Coordinates of C-alpha atoms and ligand atoms in Angstrom, one line a residue:
X1 CA -21.0 25.5 0.8
X2 CA -17.8 23.6 0.0
X3 CA -17.6 22.7 -3.7
X4 CA -15.5 19.8 -4.7
X5 CA -14.5 18.2 -8.1
X6 CA -13.8 14.5 -8.7
X7 CA -11.2 13.6 -11.4
X8 CA -12.0 10.1 -12.6
X9 CA -15.4 8.4 -12.0
X10 CA -14.2 4.8 -11.8
X11 CA -14.3 2.4 -8.7
X12 CA -12.9 4.9 -6.2
X13 CA -14.4 8.1 -7.7
X14 CA -17.9 6.7 -7.7
X15 CA -17.2 5.3 -4.1
X16 CA -16.4 8.9 -3.0
X17 CA -19.7 10.1 -4.4
X18 CA -21.6 7.3 -2.7
X19 CA -19.9 7.8 0.7
X20 CA -20.9 11.5 0.5
X21 CA -24.4 10.6 -0.4
X22 CA -24.7 7.9 2.4
X23 CA -23.1 10.0 5.1
X24 CA -24.2 13.5 4.0
X25 CA -25.7 14.7 7.3
X26 CA -22.9 13.3 9.4
X27 CA -20.2 14.9 7.1
X28 CA -21.9 18.3 7.1
X29 CA -22.2 18.2 10.9
X30 CA -18.6 17.3 11.3
X31 CA -17.2 20.0 8.9
X32 CA -19.9 22.5 10.0
X33 CA -20.7 23.4 6.4
X34 CA -22.5 21.8 3.5
X35 CA -20.6 20.1 0.7
X36 CA -21.4 19.4 -2.9
X37 CA -19.8 17.7 -5.9
X38 CA -19.8 20.4 -8.5
X39 CA -17.9 18.6 -11.3
X40 CA -16.9 15.1 -12.2
X41 CA -14.2 14.9 -14.9
X42 CA -14.2 11.7 -17.0
X43 CA -13.8 10.7 -20.6
X44 CA -17.2 8.9 -20.4
X45 CA -20.7 10.5 -20.2
X46 CA -22.6 8.2 -17.8
X47 CA -26.1 8.7 -19.3
X48 CA -28.9 7.8 -16.8
X49 CA -26.6 8.2 -13.8
X50 CA -27.7 10.7 -11.1
X51 CA -24.4 12.3 -11.6
X52 CA -24.6 12.8 -15.4
X53 CA -25.2 16.6 -15.2
X54 CA -21.9 17.0 -13.3
X55 CA -19.8 15.4 -15.9
X56 CA -17.2 17.6 -17.7
X57 CA -14.5 16.5 -20.1
X58 CA -12.1 19.5 -19.9
X59 CA -9.9 20.1 -16.8
X60 CA -10.0 23.8 -17.5
X61 CA -13.6 24.0 -16.4
X62 CA -12.4 23.0 -12.9
X63 CA -9.2 24.9 -12.9
X64 CA -11.0 28.1 -13.9
X65 CA -13.8 27.8 -11.3
X66 CA -12.8 29.7 -8.1
X67 CA -15.7 28.1 -6.2
X68 CA -13.9 24.7 -6.4
X69 CA -11.6 24.5 -3.4
X70 CA -10.9 20.8 -3.1
X71 CA -10.1 18.4 -6.0
X72 CA -10.3 14.7 -5.5
X73 CA -7.9 12.8 -7.9
X74 CA -9.1 9.2 -8.3
X75 CA -7.9 8.7 -11.9
X76 CA -5.2 6.0 -11.5
X77 CA -2.0 6.0 -13.6
X78 CA 0.3 9.0 -13.7
X79 CA -0.8 10.5 -17.0
X80 CA -2.6 12.9 -16.9
X81 CA -3.2 12.5 -13.1
X82 CA 0.1 14.1 -12.1
X83 CA -0.2 17.0 -14.5
X84 CA -3.8 17.7 -13.5
X85 CA -2.9 17.5 -9.8
X86 CA -0.1 19.9 -10.2
X87 CA -2.3 22.3 -12.2
X88 CA -5.0 22.2 -9.5
X89 CA -2.4 22.9 -6.7
X90 CA -1.0 25.8 -8.7
X91 CA -4.5 27.1 -9.2
X92 CA -4.8 27.3 -5.4
X93 CA -7.0 24.2 -4.9
X94 CA -6.2 21.5 -2.4
X95 CA -5.9 18.0 -3.8
X96 CA -6.7 14.7 -2.2
X97 CA -5.8 11.4 -3.9
X98 CA -6.1 7.6 -3.8
X99 CA -3.5 7.4 -6.6
X100 CA -0.5 5.5 -5.1
X101 CA 1.4 5.6 -8.4
X102 CA 1.4 9.4 -8.5
X103 CA 2.3 9.7 -4.8
X104 CA 5.1 7.1 -4.9
X105 CA 6.6 8.7 -8.0
X106 CA 5.9 12.4 -7.6
X107 CA 4.7 12.9 -3.9
X108 CA 7.8 15.1 -3.2
X109 CA 7.0 17.5 -6.0
X110 CA 3.3 17.6 -5.2
X111 CA 3.9 18.3 -1.5
X112 CA 6.3 21.1 -2.5
X113 CA 3.8 22.6 -4.9
X114 CA 1.0 22.5 -2.3
X115 CA 3.2 24.3 0.3
X116 CA 4.3 26.9 -2.3
X117 CA 0.7 27.6 -3.2
X118 CA -0.6 27.7 0.4
X119 CA -2.8 24.6 -0.1
X120 CA -2.8 20.9 0.9
X121 CA -2.0 17.6 -0.8
X122 CA -3.3 14.6 1.1
X123 CA -3.2 11.0 0.2
X124 CA -4.7 8.9 3.0
X125 CA -6.4 6.5 0.5
X126 CA -3.2 5.7 -1.3
X127 CA -2.1 3.1 1.2
X128 CA -4.3 0.5 2.9
X129 CA -7.5 1.4 1.1
X130 CA -10.0 2.2 3.9
X131 CA -7.5 1.9 6.8
X132 CA -6.6 5.1 8.5
X133 CA -2.8 4.7 8.4
X134 CA -1.2 7.8 6.9
X135 CA -2.7 10.3 9.3
X136 CA -2.0 8.2 12.4
X137 CA 1.7 7.8 11.3
X138 CA 2.0 11.5 10.6
X139 CA 0.1 12.7 13.7
X140 CA -0.3 10.1 16.4
X141 CA 3.2 8.7 16.0
X142 CA 4.9 12.1 15.5
X143 CA 6.8 11.8 18.7
X144 CA 8.3 8.4 17.8
X145 CA 11.2 7.5 15.7
X146 CA 10.0 4.8 13.3
X147 CA 12.4 1.9 13.0
X148 CA 10.6 -0.5 10.7
X149 CA 7.3 -1.0 8.8
X150 CA 6.0 -4.3 7.5
X151 CA 2.8 -4.6 5.6
X152 CA 0.3 -6.7 3.7
X153 CA -0.4 -3.9 1.3
X154 CA -2.2 -5.4 -1.6
X155 CA -5.8 -6.7 -1.3
X156 CA -5.9 -8.6 -4.6
X157 CA -2.8 -10.7 -3.9
X158 CA -3.9 -11.3 -0.3
X159 CA -7.3 -12.4 -1.6
X160 CA -5.7 -14.8 -4.1
X161 CA -3.3 -16.3 -1.5
X162 CA -6.2 -16.8 0.9
X163 CA -8.3 -18.5 -1.7
X164 CA -5.4 -20.8 -2.6
X165 CA -4.9 -21.5 1.1
X166 CA -8.4 -21.9 2.5
X167 CA -10.2 -23.2 -0.6
X168 CA -7.4 -24.9 -2.6
X169 CA -8.3 -22.6 -5.6
X170 CA -6.0 -22.2 -8.6
X171 CA -4.2 -18.9 -8.9
X172 CA -6.1 -18.0 -12.1
X173 CA -9.5 -18.7 -10.6
X174 CA -8.7 -16.6 -7.5
X175 CA -7.5 -13.7 -9.7
X176 CA -10.6 -13.7 -11.8
X177 CA -12.7 -13.5 -8.6
X178 CA -10.6 -10.6 -7.2
X179 CA -11.2 -8.8 -10.5
X180 CA -14.9 -9.4 -10.5
X181 CA -15.0 -8.0 -6.9
X182 CA -13.3 -4.8 -8.1
X183 CA -10.2 -5.2 -6.0
X184 CA -7.6 -5.5 -8.8
X185 CA -5.9 -2.7 -10.7
X186 CA -7.0 -2.0 -14.3
X187 CA -3.9 -4.0 -15.3
X188 CA -3.8 -6.8 -12.6
X189 CA -0.1 -7.4 -13.3
X190 CA 0.5 -4.3 -11.1
X191 CA -1.0 -6.4 -8.2
X192 CA 0.5 -9.8 -9.1
X193 CA 4.0 -8.5 -9.8
X194 CA 4.1 -6.5 -6.6
X195 CA 4.2 -3.0 -8.2
X196 CA 1.1 -1.8 -6.3
X197 CA 2.5 -3.0 -3.0
X198 CA 5.9 -1.5 -4.0
X199 CA 4.4 2.0 -4.5
X200 CA 2.7 1.7 -1.1
X201 CA 5.8 0.7 0.8
X202 CA 7.6 3.7 -0.9
X203 CA 5.0 6.0 0.4
X204 CA 5.3 4.5 3.9
X205 CA 9.1 4.8 3.8
X206 CA 8.8 8.4 2.8
X207 CA 6.6 9.1 5.8
X208 CA 8.9 7.2 8.2
X209 CA 12.3 8.3 6.9
X210 CA 11.6 11.5 4.9
X211 CA 13.1 10.1 1.7
X212 CA 10.9 9.1 -1.2
X213 CA 12.6 6.0 -2.7
X214 CA 11.8 5.6 -6.4
X215 CA 9.7 2.4 -6.9
X216 CA 12.2 1.3 -9.6
X217 CA 14.9 1.1 -6.9
X218 CA 13.0 -1.4 -4.7
X219 CA 13.7 -5.1 -4.7
X220 CA 10.3 -6.3 -5.8
X221 CA 9.1 -9.8 -6.4
X222 CA 5.4 -10.7 -6.9
X223 CA 3.4 -13.9 -6.2
X224 CA 3.4 -15.4 -9.7
X225 CA 5.8 -18.2 -8.6
X226 CA 3.9 -19.1 -5.4
X227 CA 2.7 -22.7 -5.6
X228 CA 0.2 -24.9 -3.8
X229 CA 3.3 -26.6 -2.3
X230 CA 4.5 -23.3 -0.7
X231 CA 1.0 -22.6 0.7
X232 CA 0.3 -26.1 2.0
X233 CA 3.6 -26.7 3.7
X234 CA 3.2 -23.3 5.6
X235 CA -0.3 -24.5 6.6
X236 CA 1.1 -27.6 8.3
X237 CA 2.5 -25.5 11.1
X238 CA -0.1 -22.7 11.2
X239 CA 2.0 -20.3 9.0
X240 CA 0.9 -18.6 5.8
X241 CA 2.4 -17.1 2.7
X242 CA 1.7 -13.4 2.2
X243 CA 3.0 -10.7 -0.1
X244 CA 4.8 -8.3 2.3
X245 CA 6.3 -4.8 1.8
X246 CA 9.0 -4.0 4.3
X247 CA 11.2 -1.1 5.1
X248 CA 13.8 -0.4 7.7
X249 CA 16.4 2.2 8.5
X250 CA 19.8 0.5 8.7
X251 CA 22.5 1.6 11.2
X252 CA 24.6 3.1 8.4
X253 CA 21.6 5.4 7.4
X254 CA 20.7 3.4 4.3
X255 CA 17.1 2.1 3.8
X256 CA 16.3 -1.5 3.4
X257 CA 13.1 -1.6 1.3
X258 CA 11.6 -4.7 -0.4
X259 CA 8.4 -6.4 -1.5
X260 CA 8.5 -10.2 -1.6
X261 CA 6.3 -13.1 -0.8
X262 CA 7.0 -14.0 2.8
X263 CA 6.5 -16.9 5.2
X264 CA 4.5 -15.4 8.1
X265 CA 5.1 -17.6 11.1
X266 CA 2.1 -18.7 13.3
X267 CA 2.9 -16.3 16.2
X268 CA 2.9 -13.2 14.0
X269 CA -0.5 -11.4 14.0
X270 CA -0.2 -10.8 10.2
X271 CA -0.8 -14.6 9.7
X272 CA -4.5 -14.0 10.4
X273 CA -4.9 -11.2 7.8
X274 CA -6.9 -12.8 5.1
X275 CA -9.0 -12.0 2.0
X276 CA -8.9 -8.3 0.9
X277 CA -7.8 -7.2 4.3
X278 CA -4.5 -5.3 4.7
X279 CA -2.3 -4.9 7.8
X280 CA 0.5 -2.4 8.4
X281 CA 2.8 -3.1 11.4
X282 CA 4.9 -0.1 12.5
X283 CA 7.7 -0.5 15.0
X284 CA 8.2 2.8 16.7
X285 CA 10.7 4.0 19.4
X286 CA 8.3 4.7 22.4
X287 CA 5.2 3.0 21.3
X288 CA 6.7 -0.4 20.3
X289 CA 4.7 -2.4 17.8
X290 CA 1.3 -1.1 16.5
X291 CA -0.8 -2.8 13.8
X292 CA -3.3 -1.1 11.5
X293 CA -5.8 -3.5 10.0
X294 CA -8.8 -3.2 7.7
X295 CA -10.1 -3.5 4.1
X296 CA -7.3 -2.7 1.8
X297 CA -9.3 -2.2 -1.4
X298 CA -12.8 -1.7 -2.7
X299 CA -14.9 1.3 -3.8
X300 CA -16.5 2.3 -0.5
X301 CA -13.6 1.6 2.0
X302 CA -11.2 3.6 -0.3
X303 CA -13.9 6.3 -0.8
X304 CA -14.2 6.6 2.9
X305 CA -10.4 7.2 3.2
X306 CA -10.6 9.9 0.5
X307 CA -13.5 11.5 2.4
X308 CA -11.4 11.7 5.6
X309 CA -8.9 13.9 3.7
X310 CA -11.7 16.0 2.1
X311 CA -13.2 16.6 5.6
X312 CA -9.8 17.4 7.1
X313 CA -9.3 20.1 4.5
X314 CA -12.9 21.4 4.7
X315 CA -12.6 21.8 8.4
X316 CA -9.5 24.0 8.1
X317 CA -10.4 25.9 4.9
X318 CA -10.7 29.3 6.7
X319 CA -7.4 28.9 8.5
X320 CA -5.7 27.2 5.5
X321 CA -2.8 25.2 7.2
X322 CA -0.9 24.4 4.0
X323 CA 1.0 21.2 3.6
X324 CA 4.3 21.3 5.5
X325 CA 6.0 18.0 4.7
X326 CA 9.0 17.8 2.5
X327 CA 10.5 14.5 1.2
X328 CA 14.0 14.2 -0.1
X329 CA 14.2 12.3 -3.4
X330 CA 16.4 9.2 -3.3
X331 CA 19.8 8.9 -4.9
X332 CA 21.3 5.6 -5.8
X333 CA 23.2 5.2 -2.5
X334 CA 20.1 5.4 -0.2
X335 CA 18.8 1.9 -0.8
X336 CA 20.9 -1.0 0.6
X337 CA 21.6 -4.1 -1.5
X338 CA 18.8 -6.7 -0.9
X339 CA 21.1 -9.6 -1.9
X340 CA 23.7 -8.9 0.8
X341 CA 21.7 -7.2 3.6
X342 CA 20.9 -9.6 6.4
X343 CA 17.2 -10.3 7.1
X344 CA 15.3 -13.5 7.8
X345 CA 14.7 -16.4 5.3
X346 CA 12.6 -19.5 5.5
X347 CA 12.9 -22.9 3.8
X348 CA 11.3 -26.3 4.0
X349 CA 14.0 -28.9 3.2
X350 CA 14.6 -32.7 3.4
X351 CA 17.4 -32.3 6.1
X352 CA 17.1 -32.6 9.9
X353 CA 17.9 -29.6 12.1
X354 CA 21.1 -31.3 13.1
X355 CA 22.1 -31.7 9.5
X356 CA 21.4 -28.0 8.9
X357 CA 23.1 -26.3 11.9
X358 CA 26.7 -26.8 10.7
X359 CA 25.8 -24.6 7.7
X360 CA 23.3 -22.1 9.2
X361 CA 23.9 -20.8 12.7
X362 CA 20.8 -19.2 13.9
X363 CA 17.8 -21.4 13.0
X364 CA 14.3 -21.4 14.4
X365 CA 12.6 -24.7 13.7
X366 CA 8.9 -24.3 12.9
X367 CA 8.0 -27.9 12.0
X368 CA 9.6 -31.3 11.6
X369 CA 8.2 -34.6 10.3
X370 CA 9.7 -37.5 8.5
X371 CA 11.8 -36.1 5.7
X372 CA 10.8 -32.4 6.2
X373 CA 12.2 -29.6 8.3
X374 CA 10.6 -26.1 8.0
X375 CA 12.7 -23.4 9.6
X376 CA 13.6 -19.7 9.6
X377 CA 17.2 -18.5 9.5
X378 CA 17.6 -15.1 11.2
X379 CA 20.2 -12.4 10.4
X380 CA 21.3 -13.9 7.1
X381 CA 21.5 -12.4 3.6
X382 CA 19.8 -14.0 0.6
X383 CA 23.2 -14.7 -0.9
X384 CA 24.5 -16.5 2.2
X385 CA 21.2 -18.4 2.7
X386 CA 21.4 -19.7 -0.9
X387 CA 25.0 -20.6 -0.4
X388 CA 24.4 -22.4 2.9
X389 CA 21.5 -24.5 1.5
X390 CA 23.6 -25.6 -1.4
X391 CA 26.6 -26.4 0.8
X392 CA 24.3 -28.5 3.1
X393 CA 23.1 -30.4 0.0
X394 CA 19.5 -29.6 0.8
X395 CA 16.6 -30.6 -1.4
X396 CA 14.4 -27.5 -1.1
X397 CA 10.6 -27.8 -1.2
X398 CA 9.8 -24.2 -0.4
X399 CA 12.0 -21.1 0.1
X400 CA 10.8 -17.6 0.9
X401 CA 11.8 -14.5 2.9
X402 CA 10.4 -14.7 6.4
X403 CA 8.8 -12.2 8.8
Ligands
HSE1 N1 -5.4 -3.2 -6.4 C1 -5.3 -2.6 -5.1 C2 -5.3 -3.8 -4.1 C3 -6.3 -1.6 -4.9 O1 -5.7 -4.9 -4.5 O2 -4.9 -3.6 -3.0 C4 -6.1 -0.8 -3.6 O3 -5.0 -0.1 -3.6

């Protein structure tokens, strides 16, 4: 019998319990053992819930019970989630988490603690909700150098942008709906301002490049300023506006890492990623491009990702296999300057392509009609792009980073 404890019985924690209940026989068959939730730590009591007898309020109960081998941290926030996770690892318990804020800020320390204590720290559910992406990057792509990752990493903002695009909804109505569906963070500003996507791209960059960039060092812009004009101009030529997290290793060894709204052109598969779905596109040396796609938020999809980690640990409990990974922590020189580093930018302006080309060399025209040119400029920094548009005397209707 494998005993587990759940820390935090909110959307994800209760999703974990439901996924265990729904898939019990399948899970036991796969891990060749039985599994039970022995404790659920929460501030609340849940009277009438089938889980009410498992509720405890003191982490010590879990820490001091040698029967609990796996702890599932689904609390959200860093306090006390980080401290509790550390205490569990030091008590010789493996920890699995969906908590991207903890992994993005302290993943290096937690992996070190897991290794030092001969246990594991796994975090599949911290990126992409239910999409298996962490384990495939770690295992299946292990023979590949990773060059670049671009992802639609936040279900709430993707849902809002899709509703604005497909149904012409206002930003606030679409947000209220995403909250009602349980996709949004407790404080939805973390979704809207890009913080949630930022934490996720930091985790992906750590996997790809071995350096955990602090979220505070990332150029991060949310979707608050996206208007119906941005969305409807993109729609004219089959493009879409998406919040995208990107990271890339630069030739000088620095890391380009950003989260911004992006124009996704019609030929990029991410243009079709709608609603609460997420997609993570990895560019790897031998494999080329690979895209992971699925539901990026929600109780059961995320619960299912947590279960994949629990089952991985459960299968190897006898042989242990402690966490091996180490992440360097970032210093200020690691991240390149987003203002001056060349990437791709998009604008819709009142000038013709011929009027633009004296100012911007490499342009890809996406759409023209009377008084409107929509184009992407490749290999240009934000600073130079702004300068060129001003020098050309363009009236700008929409301006975004481009994929
Ligand atoms: N608020 C997050 C999102 C939840 O909308 O993607 C999943 O991490």
